[in-house]
Amino acid sequence: MTAARPRLRKLGRALSALSTAALYLAGFFLVLMTLFVGWQVFTRYVLNWSNAWTEPAAVFLMSWFIFLGSAVGIRENYHLGFDVLLYVLPRSGKKYLRTISDLVVLAFALGMVVYGMQLVLLSWAARMPTLGIPEGAKYISVVAGGALIVIFALERLVLRWSGVDIDADVNLDLDAVPDAGTVKEV
Amino acid sequence: QTVLVASDTHPDGYPTVEAVKYFGQLVSERTAGRYSVDVKFGAQLGQEADTVEQVRAGAIAINRTSLGPWNGLVKQTIVPSLPYIFKSTAHARSVMSGPVGDEILAAFEPYGVIGLAFYDGGARSFYTSEKQITSVADLKGMKLRTMQSDIFVDMMAAFGATATPMPYGEVYSAIETGVVDGAENNFPSYDTAKHSEVAKFYTLDEHLIVPEVLVISKMVWDGISPEDQAVIRQAAKDSVAKQYELWDAKVAESRKIVEGSGSTIVEVADKQAFVDAVKPVYDKYAADPELKALIEKIQAAE
Amino acid sequence: MELWVLFGTFVLLMLIGTPIAFCLGVAAFATALYMKLPPLVIFQQLNSGMNIFTLLAVPFFIYAGDLMVRGGIAQRIIDFASSLIGHVRGGMGQVNIATATLFGGISGSAVAEAAAVGGLMIPQMKARGYGADYAVNVTSMAALIALLIPPSHNMIIYSISAGGKISIADLFTAGIIPGLLFALVLMLTAYVVARRRGYPTEPFPGFRRVGYLFLVSLPGLLLIAIIFGGVRSGVFTASESSCIAVFYALLVTVLVYRRMGWRDFVHATMGAVRTTSMVLLIIGTAAAFSYLMARLSVPALMIDFLNDISSDPLMILLLLNVLMLLLGTFMDMGPMIIITTPIFLPVVQAYGIDPVHFGVIMILNLGIGLNTPPVGAVQFVACAVGKITVWQAMRSIWPFYGASLVVLGLVTYIPEISLWLPRLFRGT
Ligand code: NA
Ligand code: NA
């Protein structure tokens, strides 16, 4: 990172903040999901009445949690891959394969934004049972997650072609997250 | 030579699936093979809520679902989903294949689909593991698993019972262990999901006689010639009798099985008390004048 | 041609090391574009494939595992188990399998099982000098026991897909002995591999020490009793129990062991976010991929090929097993059961094979498919917890594949393994 130009470093800091915010929001949703399901059990068993909203609300939060966490995973490079070819290829070849991978991720994320938006519009008129909010709201997480992945995939492409070695190893603050389920590639 | 992809969430051989296949057969014969129907059964293309979006977007041509997933979109579908709206299965069938049914079918069009026909989704009743339900008072305080729908939640509240939502696959063990006191469904589901093993008392209250609907995507429809459109419409109407026949056989078979395996079929003494109890549900939805008119038409019909 | 686009794109991207979630997603995306389907259907399936309430057990069990590891629960349970059977060669592998068998009586999800037991055991095994690949493979294979030992949601799905002619009670009962047999064969395999690798044995510390460690670990062990008792007595459902595990883990670590501070809590939460979001994204894109397989009638094509062959029930079972293993390699369990049951079951019933027996075969077979790349949810979870790649796990998984195939063979060709117990219960 130190070799990079100052403007890149500034961008990196901004995106770090974005990524951390996304991670903390996902964590907050996980805690909220736990509370919802706990509340569901508590009210049914202890107070003897049931909430109809807890289940759909927890599921609703889960997709936000997954897409936010997945976007952070692109930046921190912890998604699972099956990289047979990378063992045999020389270093320079690896750079091209990684670029293709990031372009593939970018394409899919653009699809999430564009077609996620179509889904939001298509089903906005319908009401979700129990929660009463527009059915289309459940796809906003697809759009938001897609947008974050677009940003982080672009960052990787820019960094790599500016000469920053982002493929060497997992780019993680391991001290801050010692038990994170991070997966090293290669 | 166009293949129309159809979705049905029930497994192969189920009356609705067979009816859609029969419909496809008629379409194929009567259009001299210009159109055929490929039925993807068993929720291969997603759950009902998914397939509703797909048929609206033109990703699939034909869709057979219950009315539930349309309730939040086409408000007219709420009316036949109301508890005790139909006096009997015969009443439901005559209403839904008559002018009132056609009026509701027409209401689908602004939402990107053409309503073709209504099938019979059967009469749903309560079943319980410990305590029999013979009157409204028995329902008070019971925890019963229901479908995830506002009408159900409102109905259960009106009964003084608790609607307990949970995934279908968990219902069996939830009844067995007492997480819930029971659930509700039609005879075939009560039998095939094996809930009859753990909930022995089936109360014939028939709170819901819910039609199922067959629709075609408007995007696909607009590309079909008026002659073929007429053929498809008629084929759908003609498949209804077939579906009724298959459905009746299925119900009789399931009922025989559960009775044979020791389920008690409980008759309700005073059904009017159940009907009276759900009045708050009607008050809520009849606030809409259009729905109110529809409710009155159905109640007036024979 | 559509099939070539789907599988070609997938294999190509996988080879160049694209994250698996995106291999599946982009292959489906490209195929939808090629078929001129509205592509929004791919992203709809992505979303709805992961929006299933029962799937909440995945983040919850992983989260509870993270909390237990950080809060010292895991350490104490394993100290106790290790003092008990650590003096067997590779004893931690045995502890892992035994724990998985116990947990199998609580959960029906192999994915949740891999998350819970793996989250507990894998870091401990690594700390004690076991290879990460060994720990991951033992965990992912032992997790399959949960599918066989009741409760098992997949057996309910099977019964429903079969048009309801099969008793779930019978299916549940039928899974018990195959589940225990699977555990036994895995223990033997784990022992042999551990011997060959020279994994540690620990000296037997004496009964006083065992008793002491038991008392120390009791608050943690109680979690199993609470979950088991809670589910059995109807306080909560099986998938809700995963949430209770989170609460209980917090309770014990904060109040009893006093090991959990705010900082630890935040770190455990973030760890769970990282691990589970990745796994669940794969489940979502796999749903999109499966959607296209269904639209392209892949299962039906496979069946056509079967119809041409054989009249021998043993041969048919063999073929079906091979076919299911192949399909299970590429597809997830739930949709596989729903799609293939209505097609396979009439075939086997025509040959006089009991549907309950076939259900057990199918569950075990497709369960093995959860541990085969490219679409192997359980393996992904175990690898994520063990912090190794699927590739690294694959290099030493073969003895465990062998063991599971032996069990599959026994269960397939000796119907009594499955059918004896249900018959006993029904008194027929
Ligand atoms: Na289980
Ligand atoms: Na697999």
PDB file of N, CA, C and O in Angstrom, chain A residues 69-124:
ATOM      1  N   GLY A  69     -22.257  -8.540   4.126  1.00  0.00           N
ATOM      2  CA  GLY A  69     -21.090  -9.351   4.472  1.00  0.00           C
ATOM      3  C   GLY A  69     -20.352  -9.835   3.235  1.00  0.00           C
ATOM      4  O   GLY A  69     -19.116  -9.864   3.208  1.00  0.00           O
ATOM      5  N   SER A  70     -21.096 -10.194   2.187  1.00  0.00           N
ATOM      6  CA  SER A  70     -20.470 -10.664   0.958  1.00  0.00           C
ATOM      7  C   SER A  70     -19.673  -9.557   0.282  1.00  0.00           C
ATOM      8  O   SER A  70     -18.602  -9.797  -0.279  1.00  0.00           O
ATOM      9  N   ALA A  71     -20.223  -8.326   0.331  1.00  0.00           N
ATOM     10  CA  ALA A  71     -19.512  -7.210  -0.285  1.00  0.00           C
ATOM     11  C   ALA A  71     -18.189  -6.963   0.436  1.00  0.00           C
ATOM     12  O   ALA A  71     -17.137  -6.785  -0.197  1.00  0.00           O
ATOM     13  N   VAL A  72     -18.226  -6.999   1.743  1.00  0.00           N
ATOM     14  CA  VAL A  72     -16.997  -6.836   2.517  1.00  0.00           C
ATOM     15  C   VAL A  72     -16.017  -7.956   2.156  1.00  0.00           C
ATOM     16  O   VAL A  72     -14.804  -7.738   2.062  1.00  0.00           O
ATOM     17  N   GLY A  73     -16.575  -9.135   1.922  1.00  0.00           N
ATOM     18  CA  GLY A  73     -15.747 -10.278   1.541  1.00  0.00           C
ATOM     19  C   GLY A  73     -14.992 -10.061   0.248  1.00  0.00           C
ATOM     20  O   GLY A  73     -13.873 -10.552   0.080  1.00  0.00           O
ATOM     21  N   ILE A  74     -15.560  -9.307  -0.681  1.00  0.00           N
ATOM     22  CA  ILE A  74     -14.858  -8.990  -1.926  1.00  0.00           C
ATOM     23  C   ILE A  74     -13.643  -8.125  -1.618  1.00  0.00           C
ATOM     24  O   ILE A  74     -12.549  -8.356  -2.092  1.00  0.00           O
ATOM     25  N   ARG A  75     -13.843  -7.136  -0.763  1.00  0.00           N
ATOM     26  CA  ARG A  75     -12.737  -6.227  -0.447  1.00  0.00           C
ATOM     27  C   ARG A  75     -11.657  -6.947   0.348  1.00  0.00           C
ATOM     28  O   ARG A  75     -10.474  -6.790   0.095  1.00  0.00           O
ATOM     29  N   GLU A  76     -12.091  -7.760   1.303  1.00  0.00           N
ATOM     30  CA  GLU A  76     -11.108  -8.437   2.157  1.00  0.00           C
ATOM     31  C   GLU A  76     -10.661  -9.760   1.550  1.00  0.00           C
ATOM     32  O   GLU A  76      -9.824 -10.462   2.120  1.00  0.00           O
ATOM     33  N   ASN A  77     -11.264 -10.125   0.435  1.00  0.00           N
ATOM     34  CA  ASN A  77     -10.830 -11.294  -0.323  1.00  0.00           C
ATOM     35  C   ASN A  77     -10.966 -12.586   0.469  1.00  0.00           C
ATOM     36  O   ASN A  77     -10.055 -13.401   0.522  1.00  0.00           O
ATOM     37  N   TYR A  78     -12.120 -12.784   1.098  1.00  0.00           N
ATOM     38  CA  TYR A  78     -12.277 -14.038   1.845  1.00  0.00           C
ATOM     39  C   TYR A  78     -13.311 -14.989   1.252  1.00  0.00           C
ATOM     40  O   TYR A  78     -13.739 -15.914   1.906  1.00  0.00           O
ATOM     41  N   HIS A  79     -13.715 -14.763   0.009  1.00  0.00           N
ATOM     42  CA  HIS A  79     -14.645 -15.718  -0.604  1.00  0.00           C
ATOM     43  C   HIS A  79     -13.916 -16.992  -1.002  1.00  0.00           C
ATOM     44  O   HIS A  79     -12.750 -16.961  -1.352  1.00  0.00           O
ATOM     45  N   LEU A  80     -14.675 -18.089  -0.944  1.00  0.00           N
ATOM     46  CA  LEU A  80     -14.081 -19.382  -1.277  1.00  0.00           C
ATOM     47  C   LEU A  80     -13.872 -19.533  -2.770  1.00  0.00           C
ATOM     48  O   LEU A  80     -14.794 -19.333  -3.542  1.00  0.00           O
ATOM     49  N   GLY A  81     -12.687 -19.927  -3.142  1.00  0.00           N
ATOM     50  CA  GLY A  81     -12.424 -20.208  -4.544  1.00  0.00           C
ATOM     51  C   GLY A  81     -11.735 -21.551  -4.688  1.00  0.00           C
ATOM     52  O   GLY A  81     -11.258 -22.129  -3.728  1.00  0.00           O
ATOM     53  N   PHE A  82     -11.701 -22.027  -5.914  1.00  0.00           N
ATOM     54  CA  PHE A  82     -11.156 -23.348  -6.204  1.00  0.00           C
ATOM     55  C   PHE A  82     -10.045 -23.109  -7.209  1.00  0.00           C
ATOM     56  O   PHE A  82     -10.258 -23.165  -8.407  1.00  0.00           O
ATOM     57  N   ASP A  83      -8.835 -22.782  -6.725  1.00  0.00           N
ATOM     58  CA  ASP A  83      -7.846 -22.196  -7.642  1.00  0.00           C
ATOM     59  C   ASP A  83      -6.752 -23.157  -8.065  1.00  0.00           C
ATOM     60  O   ASP A  83      -5.587 -22.966  -7.748  1.00  0.00           O
ATOM     61  N   VAL A  84      -7.163 -24.177  -8.804  1.00  0.00           N
ATOM     62  CA  VAL A  84      -6.209 -25.178  -9.264  1.00  0.00           C
ATOM     63  C   VAL A  84      -5.148 -24.573 -10.165  1.00  0.00           C
ATOM     64  O   VAL A  84      -3.950 -24.793 -10.006  1.00  0.00           O
ATOM     65  N   LEU A  85      -5.627 -23.771 -11.133  1.00  0.00           N
ATOM     66  CA  LEU A  85      -4.741 -23.253 -12.170  1.00  0.00           C
ATOM     67  C   LEU A  85      -3.697 -22.302 -11.596  1.00  0.00           C
ATOM     68  O   LEU A  85      -2.587 -22.201 -12.099  1.00  0.00           O
ATOM     69  N   LEU A  86      -4.056 -21.627 -10.522  1.00  0.00           N
ATOM     70  CA  LEU A  86      -3.162 -20.613  -9.970  1.00  0.00           C
ATOM     71  C   LEU A  86      -1.900 -21.240  -9.379  1.00  0.00           C
ATOM     72  O   LEU A  86      -0.887 -20.571  -9.224  1.00  0.00           O
ATOM     73  N   TYR A  87      -1.967 -22.537  -9.074  1.00  0.00           N
ATOM     74  CA  TYR A  87      -0.779 -23.190  -8.539  1.00  0.00           C
ATOM     75  C   TYR A  87       0.292 -23.343  -9.609  1.00  0.00           C
ATOM     76  O   TYR A  87       1.475 -23.263  -9.342  1.00  0.00           O
ATOM     77  N   VAL A  88      -0.166 -23.628 -10.847  1.00  0.00           N
ATOM     78  CA  VAL A  88       0.791 -23.958 -11.897  1.00  0.00           C
ATOM     79  C   VAL A  88       1.237 -22.749 -12.698  1.00  0.00           C
ATOM     80  O   VAL A  88       2.308 -22.763 -13.293  1.00  0.00           O
ATOM     81  N   LEU A  89       0.429 -21.688 -12.678  1.00  0.00           N
ATOM     82  CA  LEU A  89       0.760 -20.536 -13.513  1.00  0.00           C
ATOM     83  C   LEU A  89       1.838 -19.671 -12.857  1.00  0.00           C
ATOM     84  O   LEU A  89       1.907 -19.586 -11.634  1.00  0.00           O
ATOM     85  N   PRO A  90       2.639 -19.007 -13.683  1.00  0.00           N
ATOM     86  CA  PRO A  90       3.585 -18.026 -13.126  1.00  0.00           C
ATOM     87  C   PRO A  90       2.844 -16.807 -12.586  1.00  0.00           C
ATOM     88  O   PRO A  90       1.673 -16.597 -12.867  1.00  0.00           O
ATOM     89  N   ARG A  91       3.563 -16.018 -11.840  1.00  0.00           N
ATOM     90  CA  ARG A  91       2.976 -14.865 -11.164  1.00  0.00           C
ATOM     91  C   ARG A  91       2.265 -13.889 -12.090  1.00  0.00           C
ATOM     92  O   ARG A  91       1.210 -13.370 -11.775  1.00  0.00           O
ATOM     93  N   SER A  92       2.877 -13.657 -13.262  1.00  0.00           N
ATOM     94  CA  SER A  92       2.291 -12.679 -14.164  1.00  0.00           C
ATOM     95  C   SER A  92       0.932 -13.182 -14.685  1.00  0.00           C
ATOM     96  O   SER A  92       0.008 -12.407 -14.866  1.00  0.00           O
ATOM     97  N   GLY A  93       0.858 -14.500 -14.915  1.00  0.00           N
ATOM     98  CA  GLY A  93      -0.400 -15.075 -15.389  1.00  0.00           C
ATOM     99  C   GLY A  93      -1.487 -14.924 -14.346  1.00  0.00           C
ATOM    100  O   GLY A  93      -2.642 -14.657 -14.660  1.00  0.00           O
ATOM    101  N   LYS A  94      -1.063 -15.060 -13.108  1.00  0.00           N
ATOM    102  CA  LYS A  94      -2.016 -14.959 -12.009  1.00  0.00           C
ATOM    103  C   LYS A  94      -2.714 -13.601 -12.006  1.00  0.00           C
ATOM    104  O   LYS A  94      -3.915 -13.503 -11.759  1.00  0.00           O
ATOM    105  N   LYS A  95      -1.928 -12.589 -12.327  1.00  0.00           N
ATOM    106  CA  LYS A  95      -2.495 -11.238 -12.345  1.00  0.00           C
ATOM    107  C   LYS A  95      -3.651 -11.151 -13.344  1.00  0.00           C
ATOM    108  O   LYS A  95      -4.688 -10.550 -13.051  1.00  0.00           O
ATOM    109  N   TYR A  96      -3.466 -11.782 -14.516  1.00  0.00           N
ATOM    110  CA  TYR A  96      -4.525 -11.728 -15.527  1.00  0.00           C
ATOM    111  C   TYR A  96      -5.752 -12.531 -15.093  1.00  0.00           C
ATOM    112  O   TYR A  96      -6.873 -12.086 -15.261  1.00  0.00           O
ATOM    113  N   LEU A  97      -5.501 -13.728 -14.521  1.00  0.00           N
ATOM    114  CA  LEU A  97      -6.637 -14.541 -14.079  1.00  0.00           C
ATOM    115  C   LEU A  97      -7.429 -13.821 -12.991  1.00  0.00           C
ATOM    116  O   LEU A  97      -8.655 -13.821 -12.985  1.00  0.00           O
ATOM    117  N   ARG A  98      -6.700 -13.208 -12.061  1.00  0.00           N
ATOM    118  CA  ARG A  98      -7.365 -12.466 -10.990  1.00  0.00           C
ATOM    119  C   ARG A  98      -8.176 -11.308 -11.554  1.00  0.00           C
ATOM    120  O   ARG A  98      -9.256 -10.990 -11.059  1.00  0.00           O
ATOM    121  N   THR A  99      -7.632 -10.684 -12.591  1.00  0.00           N
ATOM    122  CA  THR A  99      -8.359  -9.578 -13.215  1.00  0.00           C
ATOM    123  C   THR A  99      -9.661 -10.090 -13.826  1.00  0.00           C
ATOM    124  O   THR A  99     -10.722  -9.469 -13.660  1.00  0.00           O
ATOM    125  N   ILE A 100      -9.549 -11.228 -14.521  1.00  0.00           N
ATOM    126  CA  ILE A 100     -10.779 -11.795 -15.109  1.00  0.00           C
ATOM    127  C   ILE A 100     -11.795 -12.084 -14.004  1.00  0.00           C
ATOM    128  O   ILE A 100     -12.967 -11.737 -14.113  1.00  0.00           O
ATOM    129  N   SER A 101     -11.337 -12.703 -12.928  1.00  0.00           N
ATOM    130  CA  SER A 101     -12.238 -13.012 -11.820  1.00  0.00           C
ATOM    131  C   SER A 101     -12.934 -11.764 -11.299  1.00  0.00           C
ATOM    132  O   SER A 101     -14.141 -11.760 -11.068  1.00  0.00           O
ATOM    133  N   ASP A 102     -12.162 -10.706 -11.134  1.00  0.00           N
ATOM    134  CA  ASP A 102     -12.761  -9.482 -10.614  1.00  0.00           C
ATOM    135  C   ASP A 102     -13.762  -8.893 -11.607  1.00  0.00           C
ATOM    136  O   ASP A 102     -14.787  -8.329 -11.211  1.00  0.00           O
ATOM    137  N   LEU A 103     -13.464  -9.052 -12.908  1.00  0.00           N
ATOM    138  CA  LEU A 103     -14.415  -8.570 -13.914  1.00  0.00           C
ATOM    139  C   LEU A 103     -15.708  -9.386 -13.865  1.00  0.00           C
ATOM    140  O   LEU A 103     -16.799  -8.843 -14.026  1.00  0.00           O
ATOM    141  N   VAL A 104     -15.553 -10.693 -13.631  1.00  0.00           N
ATOM    142  CA  VAL A 104     -16.728 -11.561 -13.518  1.00  0.00           C
ATOM    143  C   VAL A 104     -17.572 -11.140 -12.326  1.00  0.00           C
ATOM    144  O   VAL A 104     -18.798 -11.002 -12.424  1.00  0.00           O
ATOM    145  N   VAL A 105     -16.904 -10.901 -11.206  1.00  0.00           N
ATOM    146  CA  VAL A 105     -17.608 -10.438 -10.002  1.00  0.00           C
ATOM    147  C   VAL A 105     -18.312  -9.112 -10.296  1.00  0.00           C
ATOM    148  O   VAL A 105     -19.481  -8.913  -9.938  1.00  0.00           O
ATOM    149  N   LEU A 106     -17.601  -8.232 -10.999  1.00  0.00           N
ATOM    150  CA  LEU A 106     -18.155  -6.926 -11.348  1.00  0.00           C
ATOM    151  C   LEU A 106     -19.415  -7.087 -12.196  1.00  0.00           C
ATOM    152  O   LEU A 106     -20.432  -6.431 -11.956  1.00  0.00           O
ATOM    153  N   ALA A 107     -19.348  -7.997 -13.186  1.00  0.00           N
ATOM    154  CA  ALA A 107     -20.496  -8.206 -14.071  1.00  0.00           C
ATOM    155  C   ALA A 107     -21.710  -8.693 -13.279  1.00  0.00           C
ATOM    156  O   ALA A 107     -22.825  -8.198 -13.470  1.00  0.00           O
ATOM    157  N   PHE A 108     -21.467  -9.633 -12.390  1.00  0.00           N
ATOM    158  CA  PHE A 108     -22.578 -10.166 -11.611  1.00  0.00           C
ATOM    159  C   PHE A 108     -23.167  -9.080 -10.710  1.00  0.00           C
ATOM    160  O   PHE A 108     -24.388  -8.953 -10.568  1.00  0.00           O
ATOM    161  N   ALA A 109     -22.272  -8.280 -10.120  1.00  0.00           N
ATOM    162  CA  ALA A 109     -22.731  -7.227  -9.217  1.00  0.00           C
ATOM    163  C   ALA A 109     -23.536  -6.173  -9.975  1.00  0.00           C
ATOM    164  O   ALA A 109     -24.527  -5.645  -9.470  1.00  0.00           O
ATOM    165  N   LEU A 110     -23.111  -5.872 -11.215  1.00  0.00           N
ATOM    166  CA  LEU A 110     -23.893  -4.944 -12.036  1.00  0.00           C
ATOM    167  C   LEU A 110     -25.283  -5.533 -12.301  1.00  0.00           C
ATOM    168  O   LEU A 110     -26.286  -4.819 -12.279  1.00  0.00           O
ATOM    169  N   GLY A 111     -25.316  -6.848 -12.537  1.00  0.00           N
ATOM    170  CA  GLY A 111     -26.601  -7.527 -12.711  1.00  0.00           C
ATOM    171  C   GLY A 111     -27.458  -7.377 -11.470  1.00  0.00           C
ATOM    172  O   GLY A 111     -28.667  -7.143 -11.556  1.00  0.00           O
ATOM    173  N   MET A 112     -26.822  -7.493 -10.298  1.00  0.00           N
ATOM    174  CA  MET A 112     -27.570  -7.336  -9.046  1.00  0.00           C
ATOM    175  C   MET A 112     -28.206  -5.955  -8.978  1.00  0.00           C
ATOM    176  O   MET A 112     -29.354  -5.801  -8.556  1.00  0.00           O
ATOM    177  N   VAL A 113     -27.453  -4.938  -9.395  1.00  0.00           N
ATOM    178  CA  VAL A 113     -27.967  -3.567  -9.324  1.00  0.00           C
ATOM    179  C   VAL A 113     -29.113  -3.379 -10.318  1.00  0.00           C
ATOM    180  O   VAL A 113     -30.220  -2.963  -9.954  1.00  0.00           O
ATOM    181  N   VAL A 114     -28.852  -3.740 -11.597  1.00  0.00           N
ATOM    182  CA  VAL A 114     -29.834  -3.468 -12.652  1.00  0.00           C
ATOM    183  C   VAL A 114     -31.097  -4.312 -12.463  1.00  0.00           C
ATOM    184  O   VAL A 114     -32.209  -3.790 -12.416  1.00  0.00           O
ATOM    185  N   TYR A 115     -30.913  -5.633 -12.352  1.00  0.00           N
ATOM    186  CA  TYR A 115     -32.076  -6.509 -12.294  1.00  0.00           C
ATOM    187  C   TYR A 115     -32.701  -6.522 -10.898  1.00  0.00           C
ATOM    188  O   TYR A 115     -33.892  -6.775 -10.762  1.00  0.00           O
ATOM    189  N   GLY A 116     -31.900  -6.228  -9.887  1.00  0.00           N
ATOM    190  CA  GLY A 116     -32.457  -6.045  -8.551  1.00  0.00           C
ATOM    191  C   GLY A 116     -33.433  -4.873  -8.551  1.00  0.00           C
ATOM    192  O   GLY A 116     -34.519  -4.935  -7.985  1.00  0.00           O
ATOM    193  N   MET A 117     -33.021  -3.813  -9.260  1.00  0.00           N
ATOM    194  CA  MET A 117     -33.886  -2.632  -9.386  1.00  0.00           C
ATOM    195  C   MET A 117     -35.180  -3.006 -10.115  1.00  0.00           C
ATOM    196  O   MET A 117     -36.273  -2.594  -9.697  1.00  0.00           O
ATOM    197  N   GLN A 118     -35.054  -3.781 -11.191  1.00  0.00           N
ATOM    198  CA  GLN A 118     -36.258  -4.237 -11.914  1.00  0.00           C
ATOM    199  C   GLN A 118     -37.192  -5.002 -10.979  1.00  0.00           C
ATOM    200  O   GLN A 118     -38.412  -4.835 -11.037  1.00  0.00           O
ATOM    201  N   LEU A 119     -36.596  -5.853 -10.131  1.00  0.00           N
ATOM    202  CA  LEU A 119     -37.416  -6.634  -9.193  1.00  0.00           C
ATOM    203  C   LEU A 119     -38.108  -5.734  -8.183  1.00  0.00           C
ATOM    204  O   LEU A 119     -39.268  -5.947  -7.836  1.00  0.00           O
ATOM    205  N   VAL A 120     -37.376  -4.721  -7.708  1.00  0.00           N
ATOM    206  CA  VAL A 120     -37.972  -3.779  -6.762  1.00  0.00           C
ATOM    207  C   VAL A 120     -39.200  -3.135  -7.398  1.00  0.00           C
ATOM    208  O   VAL A 120     -40.283  -3.096  -6.812  1.00  0.00           O
ATOM    209  N   LEU A 121     -39.031  -2.658  -8.653  1.00  0.00           N
ATOM    210  CA  LEU A 121     -40.133  -1.966  -9.320  1.00  0.00           C
ATOM    211  C   LEU A 121     -41.282  -2.911  -9.619  1.00  0.00           C
ATOM    212  O   LEU A 121     -42.443  -2.576  -9.426  1.00  0.00           O
ATOM    213  N   LEU A 122     -40.940  -4.133 -10.083  1.00  0.00           N
ATOM    214  CA  LEU A 122     -41.966  -5.105 -10.441  1.00  0.00           C
ATOM    215  C   LEU A 122     -42.885  -5.409  -9.267  1.00  0.00           C
ATOM    216  O   LEU A 122     -44.094  -5.487  -9.418  1.00  0.00           O
ATOM    217  N   SER A 123     -42.272  -5.572  -8.087  1.00  0.00           N
ATOM    218  CA  SER A 123     -43.082  -6.070  -6.973  1.00  0.00           C
ATOM    219  C   SER A 123     -43.373  -4.986  -5.927  1.00  0.00           C
ATOM    220  O   SER A 123     -43.778  -5.288  -4.825  1.00  0.00           O
ATOM    221  N   TRP A 124     -43.154  -3.726  -6.299  1.00  0.00           N
ATOM    222  CA  TRP A 124     -43.383  -2.669  -5.326  1.00  0.00           C
ATOM    223  C   TRP A 124     -44.871  -2.524  -4.998  1.00  0.00           C
ATOM    224  O   TRP A 124     -45.249  -2.226  -3.863  1.00  0.00           O
TER     225      TRP A 124
END
